XYZ file of C-alpha atoms in Angstrom:
660
model
C -11.069 77.990 77.291
C -11.202 76.211 73.950
C -12.667 72.681 73.999
C -11.882 70.214 71.213
C -14.032 67.066 71.211
C -12.483 64.156 69.313
C -14.278 61.012 68.227
C -11.996 58.714 70.210
C -9.055 58.928 72.654
C -6.391 58.090 70.022
C -7.445 61.082 67.933
C -7.517 63.298 71.036
C -3.926 62.310 71.858
C -2.795 63.094 68.290
C -4.454 66.534 68.481
C -2.923 67.305 71.872
C 0.560 66.326 70.644
C 0.188 68.698 67.664
C -0.762 71.710 69.814
C 1.983 74.063 70.998
C 2.846 73.441 74.639
C 3.059 70.539 77.027
C 0.116 68.158 77.332
C -1.166 67.319 80.824
C -3.434 64.324 81.400
C -6.606 65.045 83.356
C -9.662 62.967 84.161
C -11.386 62.497 80.782
C -9.404 65.108 78.853
C -5.959 66.507 78.012
C -4.934 70.058 78.898
C -2.581 71.969 76.576
C -2.322 75.614 77.599
C -5.795 77.146 77.311
C -7.076 74.259 75.202
C -8.730 71.126 76.527
C -8.963 68.086 74.277
C -11.592 65.547 75.281
C -13.193 62.660 73.440
C -16.161 60.442 72.777
C -15.865 56.657 72.909
C -17.588 56.011 69.624
C -21.293 56.693 70.121
C -21.944 57.972 73.656
C -25.655 58.226 72.870
C -28.060 55.798 71.284
C -31.616 55.834 70.017
C -33.974 55.314 72.918
C -35.644 51.922 73.175
C -39.381 51.627 72.415
C -40.361 51.471 76.090
C -38.773 54.891 76.646
C -41.654 56.284 74.570
C -44.328 54.102 76.164
C -43.811 51.485 78.947
C -46.364 49.294 77.166
C -43.775 48.674 74.432
C -41.787 46.455 76.803
C -44.296 43.815 75.774
C -43.816 42.761 72.156
C -47.242 42.846 70.498
C -48.264 42.947 66.870
C -50.980 45.497 67.585
C -48.308 47.991 68.741
C -46.747 48.083 65.304
C -45.570 50.261 63.728
C -43.919 52.060 66.629
C -43.329 55.659 65.496
C -41.403 57.841 67.983
C -42.409 61.486 68.320
C -40.369 63.361 69.304
C -37.217 61.299 68.883
C -35.092 60.710 71.967
C -31.474 59.795 72.615
C -30.257 58.096 75.790
C -26.722 57.687 77.138
C -25.105 54.342 76.658
C -24.563 52.746 80.087
C -20.760 52.712 79.816
C -20.661 56.299 78.523
C -22.175 58.140 81.486
C -18.853 59.058 83.088
C -17.415 60.557 79.889
C -20.661 62.402 79.210
C -20.391 63.944 82.673
C -16.849 65.110 81.844
C -18.018 66.682 78.578
C -20.984 68.345 80.278
C -18.676 70.025 82.788
C -16.149 71.050 80.133
C -18.847 72.551 77.905
C -20.087 74.716 80.776
C -16.580 76.183 81.124
C -15.827 76.539 77.395
C -15.955 79.733 75.378
C -15.132 77.975 72.075
C -15.963 74.435 70.885
C -14.313 72.439 68.103
C -15.945 69.321 66.614
C -13.200 66.790 65.782
C -15.220 63.766 64.715
C -13.994 61.575 61.886
C -14.527 63.166 58.459
C -17.580 61.146 57.458
C -21.324 60.955 58.018
C -21.182 58.965 61.256
C -18.247 60.974 62.601
C -20.276 64.123 62.078
C -23.220 62.592 63.905
C -21.625 61.103 66.983
C -19.815 64.273 68.145
C -22.500 66.763 67.133
C -25.305 64.815 68.794
C -23.352 64.965 72.072
C -22.749 68.723 71.736
C -26.461 69.324 71.110
C -27.651 66.817 73.737
C -25.557 68.574 76.402
C -27.080 71.941 75.520
C -24.223 73.917 73.944
C -25.729 76.945 72.170
C -22.637 78.719 70.873
C -20.826 78.405 67.531
C -18.882 75.242 66.704
C -15.785 74.936 64.529
C -15.034 71.776 62.522
C -11.645 70.054 62.568
C -11.183 67.443 59.818
C -8.346 64.948 60.326
C -7.689 61.870 58.189
C -4.012 61.338 59.084
C -2.788 61.075 62.690
C 0.803 62.035 61.879
C 1.772 65.244 63.681
C 2.474 67.360 60.545
C -0.904 66.410 59.075
C -2.723 67.204 62.327
C -0.887 70.549 62.587
C -2.014 71.433 59.043
C -5.600 70.500 59.894
C -5.545 72.642 63.051
C -4.495 75.572 60.896
C -7.561 75.343 58.661
C -10.609 74.975 60.913
C -13.997 75.343 59.230
C -17.435 76.397 60.436
C -19.371 73.319 61.573
C -22.514 74.934 60.133
C -21.210 73.924 56.706
C -21.731 70.289 57.717
C -25.322 70.469 58.959
C -26.657 68.655 55.897
C -24.211 65.807 56.559
C -25.421 65.687 60.172
C -29.069 65.591 59.108
C -28.328 62.723 56.706
C -26.633 60.732 59.474
C -29.441 61.474 61.924
C -32.023 60.459 59.319
C -30.147 57.227 58.653
C -30.121 56.375 62.368
C -33.857 57.047 62.703
C -34.730 55.164 59.540
C -32.701 52.150 60.631
C -34.469 52.200 63.998
C -37.916 52.336 62.384
C -37.108 49.572 59.940
C -35.236 47.274 62.300
C -37.383 47.634 65.413
C -40.717 47.194 63.664
C -39.825 44.407 61.258
C -37.753 42.472 63.788
C -40.608 42.543 66.280
C -43.145 41.557 63.644
C -41.203 38.599 62.261
C -40.080 37.443 65.707
C -43.686 37.372 66.885
C -44.996 35.492 63.850
C -41.926 33.256 64.186
C -43.038 32.260 67.657
C -46.472 31.491 66.271
C -44.751 29.337 63.658
C -42.741 27.463 66.299
C -39.402 29.289 66.065
C -37.959 30.062 69.508
C -35.693 33.041 69.025
C -35.345 36.494 67.572
C -35.705 36.876 63.806
C -33.728 40.030 63.149
C -34.514 42.117 60.069
C -32.400 45.067 58.961
C -32.343 47.285 55.918
C -28.802 46.176 54.946
C -28.169 42.895 56.739
C -31.287 41.260 55.292
C -30.516 42.007 51.612
C -26.949 40.776 52.218
C -28.378 37.571 53.658
C -30.686 37.436 50.621
C -27.665 37.497 48.291
C -26.205 34.455 50.035
C -29.524 32.578 50.222
C -30.138 33.062 46.513
C -26.581 31.995 45.656
C -27.005 28.869 47.828
C -30.279 28.125 46.031
C -28.561 28.439 42.626
C -25.876 26.015 43.746
C -28.420 23.541 45.159
C -30.553 23.649 42.002
C -27.606 23.433 39.638
C -27.608 20.469 37.274
C -24.155 19.845 35.755
C -24.114 19.374 32.009
C -21.254 17.640 30.210
C -19.496 19.325 27.309
C -16.391 18.531 25.298
C -13.388 20.470 24.022
C -10.795 19.531 21.438
C -7.283 20.950 21.295
C -4.542 20.430 18.768
C -0.818 21.046 19.158
C 0.388 22.806 16.012
C 3.828 23.209 14.503
C 4.503 26.557 12.837
C 7.743 28.015 11.498
C 8.530 29.794 14.775
C 7.737 26.922 17.158
C 4.730 25.141 18.656
C 1.415 26.288 20.105
C -1.891 24.862 21.268
C -5.101 25.808 19.432
C -8.722 25.027 20.309
C -11.410 23.810 17.928
C -14.337 26.178 17.275
C -17.230 23.898 16.282
C -19.803 25.400 13.928
C -23.582 25.538 14.215
C -23.929 22.203 12.456
C -22.912 20.582 15.747
C -24.964 20.427 18.959
C -23.947 23.486 21.012
C -25.258 25.141 24.150
C -25.998 28.862 24.437
C -22.326 29.571 25.115
C -21.086 27.666 22.083
C -19.888 24.594 24.006
C -19.996 21.229 22.260
C -22.549 18.875 23.815
C -21.718 15.682 21.834
C -18.366 13.932 22.063
C -18.554 11.992 18.798
C -17.823 14.906 16.399
C -14.770 15.876 18.475
C -13.502 12.282 18.534
C -13.888 11.932 14.775
C -11.966 15.144 14.105
C -9.247 14.293 16.653
C -8.594 11.008 14.868
C -8.000 12.818 11.536
C -5.878 15.701 12.826
C -2.371 14.288 13.486
C -0.236 15.089 10.439
C -2.896 17.279 8.802
C -1.751 20.628 7.462
C -3.564 23.907 7.386
C -2.997 27.623 7.301
C -2.961 30.644 9.602
C -5.885 32.564 8.114
C -6.240 35.485 10.546
C -3.810 37.176 12.886
C -4.684 40.012 15.252
C -2.212 41.861 17.464
C -3.070 44.584 19.928
C -0.690 46.566 22.119
C -2.156 47.332 25.539
C -1.103 49.704 28.298
C -2.517 49.181 31.775
C -2.007 51.701 34.554
C -1.217 50.514 38.069
C -4.139 49.597 40.330
C -5.190 52.620 42.345
C -4.451 52.977 46.057
C -6.941 51.147 48.228
C -10.337 52.040 49.559
C -11.230 49.941 52.589
C -13.482 47.572 50.622
C -10.910 47.084 47.867
C -8.306 46.253 50.519
C -10.684 43.808 52.199
C -11.236 42.031 48.879
C -7.520 41.713 48.154
C -6.591 40.661 51.698
C -9.301 37.994 51.657
C -8.059 36.630 48.336
C -4.368 36.693 49.205
C -4.364 35.840 52.900
C -7.874 34.453 53.598
C -8.472 37.253 56.108
C -12.140 37.907 56.991
C -13.353 41.375 56.115
C -13.910 42.290 59.782
C -10.352 41.229 60.619
C -9.010 43.536 57.892
C -11.046 46.457 59.256
C -9.782 45.803 62.783
C -6.189 45.549 61.512
C -6.557 48.842 59.652
C -7.911 50.542 62.759
C -4.873 49.350 64.733
C -2.492 50.477 61.993
C -4.220 53.873 62.033
C -4.744 54.440 65.756
C -2.190 52.365 67.659
C 0.721 52.299 65.226
C -0.112 55.478 63.245
C 1.268 53.873 60.081
C -1.657 54.468 57.699
C -4.170 57.230 57.118
C -7.878 57.072 57.988
C -8.985 53.589 56.890
C -12.785 53.747 56.584
C -12.589 55.396 53.193
C -14.542 54.694 50.029
C -12.098 56.714 47.897
C -9.213 55.358 45.795
C -7.592 58.716 44.962
C -5.076 60.944 46.754
C -4.803 64.752 47.051
C -2.290 66.422 44.766
C -0.433 67.878 47.728
C 0.447 64.340 48.848
C 2.461 63.829 45.664
C 5.081 66.373 46.689
C 5.361 64.719 50.123
C 5.650 61.198 48.695
C 9.483 60.918 48.618
C 9.727 61.629 52.352
C 6.577 59.671 53.228
C 7.595 56.532 51.340
C 11.181 56.681 52.585
C 9.857 56.435 56.142
C 7.141 53.908 55.306
C 9.550 51.439 53.659
C 12.149 51.370 56.437
C 12.939 47.985 57.924
C 11.463 45.868 55.124
C 13.697 44.513 52.350
C 10.886 44.026 49.830
C 9.407 47.492 50.328
C 12.907 48.960 50.194
C 13.588 47.197 46.906
C 10.322 48.463 45.436
C 11.073 51.994 46.612
C 14.524 51.847 44.983
C 12.887 50.999 41.646
C 10.248 53.750 41.855
C 10.401 56.977 39.837
C 9.108 59.449 42.421
C 8.743 62.186 39.821
C 6.040 60.172 38.016
C 2.446 61.336 38.551
C -0.263 58.732 37.984
C -4.033 59.219 37.680
C -4.298 58.531 41.443
C -3.439 62.157 42.338
C -6.751 63.850 41.646
C -8.306 66.425 43.976
C -11.571 66.330 42.017
C -12.115 62.691 43.033
C -11.234 63.107 46.705
C -14.237 63.711 48.952
C -14.370 63.594 52.758
C -11.580 61.018 52.700
C -8.744 60.040 50.430
C -7.408 56.569 49.688
C -5.535 54.558 52.284
C -1.873 55.550 52.320
C 1.166 55.272 54.592
C 1.694 58.178 56.970
C 5.476 58.059 56.600
C 6.128 56.951 60.178
C 8.854 54.289 60.177
C 7.272 50.923 61.035
C 8.566 48.805 63.895
C 7.819 45.373 62.471
C 8.622 43.754 65.822
C 5.455 45.403 67.161
C 3.259 44.247 64.246
C 1.764 40.782 64.081
C 1.933 38.864 60.804
C -1.521 39.974 59.637
C -0.833 43.634 60.446
C 2.474 43.509 58.560
C 0.819 41.914 55.538
C -1.993 44.461 55.362
C 0.458 47.325 55.880
C 2.614 46.099 52.987
C -0.445 45.959 50.739
C -1.319 49.579 51.520
C 2.251 50.765 50.886
C 2.584 48.648 47.736
C -0.432 50.168 46.048
C 0.900 53.677 46.659
C 4.399 52.707 45.491
C 2.883 51.268 42.313
C 1.796 54.774 41.302
C 5.476 55.585 40.681
C 6.008 52.733 38.232
C 5.363 52.798 34.464
C 2.269 51.155 32.973
C 2.242 47.458 32.203
C 2.652 47.047 28.435
C 1.687 43.832 26.652
C 1.040 42.658 23.125
C -2.059 40.502 22.866
C -2.084 38.052 19.933
C -5.080 36.133 18.582
C -4.600 33.619 15.799
C -7.128 31.629 13.782
C -6.111 28.538 11.828
C -8.070 26.515 9.286
C -7.255 22.820 9.245
C -9.439 20.145 7.560
C -11.961 22.934 6.897
C -12.369 23.502 10.624
C -11.463 26.615 12.653
C -8.954 26.558 15.503
C -8.054 29.504 17.727
C -5.019 30.330 19.835
C -4.162 33.369 21.877
C -1.201 34.552 23.862
C 0.285 37.603 25.527
C 3.787 38.995 25.132
C 5.203 41.109 27.937
C 6.817 44.290 26.582
C 7.247 46.425 29.729
C 6.702 44.852 33.150
C 6.009 48.236 34.754
C 4.200 47.880 38.090
C 3.329 44.198 37.609
C 6.287 42.692 39.566
C 5.024 44.422 42.701
C 1.863 42.319 42.468
C 2.932 38.990 40.975
C 5.818 37.298 39.227
C 3.509 34.846 37.486
C 3.058 35.077 33.718
C -0.678 34.633 33.309
C -0.893 33.949 29.549
C 2.205 32.541 27.838
C 3.264 34.152 24.570
C 2.728 32.533 21.176
C 5.723 31.866 18.922
C 6.354 34.367 16.093
C 3.518 34.110 13.550
C 2.979 35.309 9.979
C -0.477 35.406 8.470
C -0.782 32.827 5.671
C 1.932 30.518 6.985
C 1.496 26.759 7.137
C 0.577 24.946 10.338
C 0.763 21.178 10.885
C -1.110 19.279 13.577
C 1.182 17.200 15.771
C -1.314 15.856 18.272
C -4.959 16.278 19.284
C -7.017 15.343 22.313
C -10.657 15.531 23.424
C -11.271 16.629 26.997
C -14.526 15.904 28.812
C -15.712 18.730 31.034
C -18.775 19.700 33.032
C -20.498 23.008 33.594
C -19.854 24.195 37.130
C -22.226 25.796 39.619
C -21.598 29.328 40.862
C -19.004 29.536 43.614
C -20.394 30.053 47.120
C -19.757 33.470 48.534
C -16.720 34.152 50.689
C -15.663 37.354 52.440
C -13.951 38.721 49.343
C -16.736 37.982 46.875
C -19.499 39.094 49.258
C -17.764 42.425 49.939
C -17.300 42.823 46.179
C -20.989 42.024 45.614
C -21.953 44.670 48.178
C -19.709 47.197 46.400
C -21.143 46.358 42.963
C -24.731 45.710 43.913
C -26.117 46.882 40.555
C -25.057 43.518 39.100
C -27.704 41.829 41.242
C -30.571 44.095 40.167
C -32.762 43.089 37.244
C -34.699 46.335 36.648
C -32.741 48.211 33.920
C -33.694 51.667 35.212
C -32.734 50.856 38.795
C -29.544 49.167 37.586
C -28.512 52.335 35.751
C -29.202 54.398 38.841
C -27.293 52.107 41.179
C -24.135 51.974 39.077
C -23.202 55.376 40.489
C -24.230 54.652 44.072
C -22.053 53.537 46.963
C -23.452 50.012 46.924
C -24.873 48.004 49.799
C -23.659 49.252 53.164
C -20.644 51.527 53.542
C -16.896 51.086 53.806
C -17.218 51.246 57.578
C -20.110 48.780 57.917
C -19.691 45.986 55.350
C -17.374 43.808 57.405
C -19.518 44.296 60.509
C -22.669 43.321 58.610
C -21.121 39.997 57.593
C -19.960 39.299 61.148
C -23.373 40.259 62.555
C -25.062 37.742 60.250
C -22.597 35.059 61.375
C -23.070 35.887 65.065
C -26.843 35.897 64.745
C -26.763 32.451 63.193
C -27.947 33.411 59.702
C -24.618 32.760 57.979
C -22.224 29.893 58.636
C -18.519 29.903 57.778
C -17.582 26.681 56.009
C -13.804 26.913 55.717
C -13.459 30.097 53.673
C -17.009 29.997 52.272
C -20.098 31.730 53.633
C -23.345 29.760 53.463
C -26.794 30.562 54.807
C -28.092 28.521 57.738
C -31.511 26.884 57.833
C -32.847 29.850 59.771
C -31.330 32.240 57.238
C -33.017 30.425 54.354
C -36.346 30.297 56.173
C -36.329 34.000 57.029
C -35.485 35.169 53.509
C -38.062 32.888 51.929
C -40.758 34.089 54.351
C -40.095 37.807 53.963
C -41.614 39.847 51.142
C -39.118 39.786 48.311
C -38.683 43.566 48.474
C -37.278 43.263 52.019
C -34.564 40.823 50.989
C -33.407 42.444 47.766
C -30.816 45.199 47.439
C -32.870 47.802 45.582
C -34.397 49.394 48.667
C -31.261 49.865 50.705
C -29.178 51.100 47.790
C -31.869 53.641 46.953
C -31.932 54.629 50.629
C -28.273 55.531 50.355
C -29.072 57.720 47.374
C -31.799 59.542 49.293
C -29.425 60.030 52.226
C -26.757 61.324 49.857
C -29.294 63.833 48.508
C -29.900 65.046 52.072
C -26.149 65.292 52.730
C -25.058 66.794 49.422
C -28.067 68.786 48.221
C -29.595 69.617 51.606
C -32.903 67.909 50.805
C -35.398 67.714 53.688
C -35.475 64.400 55.627
C -39.252 64.431 56.268
C -40.424 63.155 52.842
C -37.962 60.276 53.029
C -39.098 59.210 56.515
C -42.772 59.588 55.557
C -42.308 57.310 52.539
C -40.485 54.823 54.759
C -43.414 54.645 57.199
C -45.806 53.927 54.315
C -43.465 51.184 53.133
C -43.250 49.763 56.659
C -47.015 49.441 56.923
C -47.096 47.380 53.725
C -44.297 45.120 54.948
C -45.892 44.629 58.361
C -49.150 43.571 56.727
C -47.185 40.807 54.983
C -45.962 39.200 58.242
C -47.582 35.774 58.156
C -47.010 32.846 60.529
C -48.222 30.203 58.071
C -45.738 31.305 55.407
C -42.920 31.281 57.943
C -43.968 27.860 59.237
C -43.757 26.501 55.704
C -40.346 28.026 55.007
C -38.975 26.744 58.330
C -40.133 23.248 57.420
C -38.710 23.504 53.901
C -35.376 24.736 55.224
C -34.738 21.460 57.026
C -33.356 20.134 53.728
C -30.615 22.774 53.734
C -27.199 21.335 54.603
C -25.797 24.376 56.439
C -26.733 23.928 60.125
C -28.441 26.428 62.329
C -26.170 27.414 65.247
C -27.302 26.765 68.804
C -30.375 28.744 69.897
C -28.292 30.733 72.395
C -25.961 31.967 69.697
C -28.715 32.470 67.142
C -30.652 34.785 69.452
C -27.718 36.875 70.542
C -27.693 40.075 68.513
C -24.827 42.481 68.326
C -25.967 45.987 67.424
C -29.451 44.534 67.302
C -32.538 46.219 66.000
C -35.332 44.574 67.981
C -35.774 46.611 71.163
C -34.286 46.381 74.654
C -34.937 43.461 76.938
C -38.344 43.602 78.456
C -40.504 41.820 80.998
C -42.258 38.520 80.729
C -45.717 38.040 79.305
C -48.025 35.312 78.045
C -46.409 32.773 75.768
C -47.967 33.285 72.348
C -51.144 34.458 70.731
C -52.121 36.138 67.511
C -51.638 39.602 68.968
C -49.255 39.020 71.826
C -46.033 37.259 72.760
C -43.495 37.299 75.547
C -40.576 39.590 74.928
C -37.793 37.559 73.294
C -34.353 37.856 74.806
C -32.368 40.218 72.641
C -29.783 42.911 72.989
C -31.439 44.871 70.219
C -32.863 48.345 70.361
C -29.487 49.707 71.299
C -29.322 50.318 67.634
C -26.343 52.038 66.144
C -23.999 51.761 69.080
C -21.272 51.590 66.529
C -20.988 53.366 63.228
C -22.989 52.100 60.363
C -26.055 50.089 59.723
C -27.637 46.769 60.565
């Protein structure tokens, strides 16, 4: 009997449907001939809680830290015991096993850890599926690989899970205990990704709070030239009071010039034209889709992830969504006419865009060299039933299809024009854009962003018709929202000051992963560290206090981004995990020594001036995917070395994919 273990039931059903023969539903698996297809339910196993290693760890005490498991243990999740029993029985009867986890680091981990935990000693084949459509699954079944080729990926995922446990359990316990000494009643959760993300928001809030607006002034003049009219802007010279960005700080010089301008004549002294070609935006990665959906439709990042999962699993309309890639395999290009014909059925706008597409065109998106474990999000070709999609699902689906359709449109071609005039011995500048070929642009917007200038000839005369001075103020940075915070996590090098680290991080995956970024934001909201204010994300008082009390290294992105690089080295170059974990333990000891109740007491007091409220204590102490240890028994209230176990759902770390 051949046993195929899928990551989730929806994938198991797709595999069973693609096998030759009739599928029969059994308890916990599907039977197709001599093949049984069973499934996990996400992670069936989790890292054991601290008290599984020593019952004394039920009591949260500073003198227990750091807790360093040896050997590491996994325990079944409570709701997973029945399915684990099914898999245990099926493995005993199997002669061949196929690993059908999702094609990524966590997918490799969650199926393989079950196979190993249940004691299978035979060979394992690897089935990689990123598209649940039957033809795609049939192709994947025809090219099984040896799971041994993915052992480095498994070790990287296992190392990530252990490192997150070490970091989250120890630091959460330490800061919760000193928090109780400082008068804070609740869990203070610390994680290797969530805390630097919170740090980004806290620092942005601090910039906004400290911002002092400064007035500046601009002068424009409407000019008449032979071909029509245009508006040009004064470029004051260094003789005038300017800030570091060249903005005029005194109104009087602008007023004096504005009074002299009407009727004055000058000349076009410099004219620059540049023809530009811009290729269509690439198909989406998950994060890129989350950014666009947040901007267009105000959808939270977690909502977009959930929508994509439904479009992938329930409706089977898009390919695997948790992808960090924006490129497609070359073989998909030949299938595009049939795929897009099915994908655009039932929608007038998509049908119109498909009719205008040149399906013989090949854009830069079709590049096997840039496709890794996953490819970009794309339609499967299944005809959508829009009556079964809610408004948000339909909108996200159209975005995915649009970005693939755009690859079959010509580049956007524009002519950019910059003109400099000299009037009354002062410089004025104007710029405009002329649309030459609309290309893919109408699929994205019908708005003309920069109007064109009238026809211009260098040396021609220009006469000022009118002039005005406008008073403006410098503006603070915008608060983060879902779109900008996801983008910041993707491009984390922008928030690093060290030039060497910045160079290194430009090529990394950023903060978090495609699969975890939305969940990290929601976790911070649920734990009471972030507050949604309309579409903005602000840090709560507790969030500010925690970040300001932690060592700066714990709240900045350098560590976690470099972690991802070390994990990538384990996955891609088969480096040993031990040196990484050893260095982490040394780092943990330094961070634990910095846990200080007095510092936290001061930051909690200072945070009372922060406008964003702290949610109710019940909500603030509830942790999803927590990292603090399972619930334990009661103890004495507080002391320097001892505290009662705070109520938390932590310690069941990594129930879901990703990182806290």
